Coordinates of C-alpha atoms in Angstrom, one line a residue:
M6 CA -23.9 24.9 -12.5
A7 CA -20.8 26.3 -11.3
V8 CA -20.5 27.8 -7.8
F9 CA -18.3 31.1 -7.5
H10 CA -16.8 31.7 -3.7
I11 CA -15.8 35.3 -3.7
V12 CA -13.8 36.2 -0.7
L13 CA -12.7 40.0 0.0
F14 CA -9.6 40.7 2.5
K15 CA -8.8 43.7 4.4
L16 CA -4.8 42.9 5.0
K17 CA -3.4 44.2 8.1
P18 CA -0.7 47.1 8.6
G19 CA 3.0 46.1 7.6
V20 CA 1.6 42.9 5.2
T21 CA 4.3 42.9 2.6
P22 CA 4.3 42.4 -0.7
A23 CA 6.4 39.3 -0.5
Q24 CA 3.5 38.4 2.0
V25 CA 1.0 38.6 -0.6
E26 CA 2.5 36.7 -3.2
E27 CA 3.1 33.6 -0.5
F28 CA -0.7 33.8 -0.4
K29 CA -1.7 34.1 -3.9
K30 CA 0.9 30.9 -4.7
A31 CA -0.9 28.9 -2.1
C32 CA -4.2 29.6 -3.4
K33 CA -3.1 28.7 -6.9
A34 CA -1.7 25.4 -6.0
M35 CA -5.2 24.3 -4.5
V36 CA -6.0 23.3 -8.0
G37 CA -5.8 20.0 -8.7
Q38 CA -5.6 19.5 -4.8
V39 CA -9.2 20.3 -4.0
P40 CA -12.0 18.2 -5.1
G41 CA -14.6 20.2 -7.5
L42 CA -12.2 23.5 -7.4
R43 CA -12.0 24.4 -11.0
E44 CA -10.1 27.4 -10.7
I45 CA -8.9 30.4 -8.4
H46 CA -8.0 34.0 -8.7
T47 CA -6.6 36.4 -6.5
N48 CA -5.6 40.1 -6.9
A49 CA -6.2 43.9 -5.8
P50 CA -9.1 45.9 -6.9
L51 CA -8.7 48.0 -10.0
A52 CA -7.4 51.3 -9.2
M53 CA -10.1 53.3 -11.2
T54 CA -12.8 51.5 -8.5
A55 CA -10.8 51.0 -5.4
A56 CA -12.2 53.9 -3.8
R57 CA -15.5 51.6 -3.6
A58 CA -13.9 48.8 -2.1
K59 CA -14.7 49.8 1.2
G60 CA -11.0 49.0 2.7
Y61 CA -11.1 45.6 1.3
D62 CA -7.3 45.6 -0.2
M63 CA -7.8 42.0 -2.0
A64 CA -10.3 39.6 -3.3
L65 CA -10.6 36.2 -4.2
L66 CA -12.6 34.2 -6.9
A67 CA -12.7 30.3 -6.7
I68 CA -14.9 28.7 -9.2
L69 CA -16.3 25.1 -8.2
E70 CA -18.2 22.6 -9.9
K71 CA -21.0 22.3 -7.6
P72 CA -22.6 23.6 -4.0
E73 CA -21.6 20.6 -2.3
D74 CA -17.8 21.3 -3.6
I75 CA -18.1 24.1 -0.8
S76 CA -17.9 21.9 2.1
V77 CA -15.0 19.8 0.7
Y78 CA -13.0 22.9 -0.3
A79 CA -13.7 24.3 3.3
V80 CA -12.1 21.3 5.2
H81 CA -9.4 20.1 2.8
P82 CA -5.9 20.6 4.1
S83 CA -4.7 22.7 1.1
H84 CA -7.6 25.2 2.3
L85 CA -6.7 25.1 5.9
V86 CA -3.4 26.3 4.8
V87 CA -4.4 29.2 3.0
Q88 CA -6.8 30.0 5.9
N89 CA -3.9 29.9 8.6
L90 CA -2.2 32.4 6.1
R91 CA -5.3 34.6 5.9
E92 CA -5.3 34.9 9.6
E93 CA -1.7 36.0 9.4
L94 CA -2.2 38.4 6.9
C95 CA -5.7 39.9 7.2
D96 CA -7.8 42.0 9.7
D97 CA -11.3 41.1 8.3
A98 CA -12.9 39.2 5.2
L99 CA -16.2 39.0 3.9
A100 CA -17.1 35.8 2.0
Y101 CA -20.2 35.2 -0.6
D102 CA -21.3 32.3 -2.6
L103 CA -23.0 32.5 -5.9
E104 CA -24.5 29.5 -8.2
F105 CA -24.8 30.4 -12.0

């Protein structure tokens, strides 16, 4: 069963579109490097439902092969690079993991 790792982000004031693109590129670069990471997607909320996003500006969806892969993902050097970028760009983040 696949695991869906969902993270919502509240960007700091002044974060530029170029910084967001750098973050997205670093996220995509993890695919093929992190064992068990099948795919990853990042984007802003849909304009038609953005008011319900409660201040979260962007989300990440990572699809992993199995629950154990979350532990590998969390400490992988590629993820640590992304995590450092997240800390630079975001005031807050909310993570939620599901298995289907």
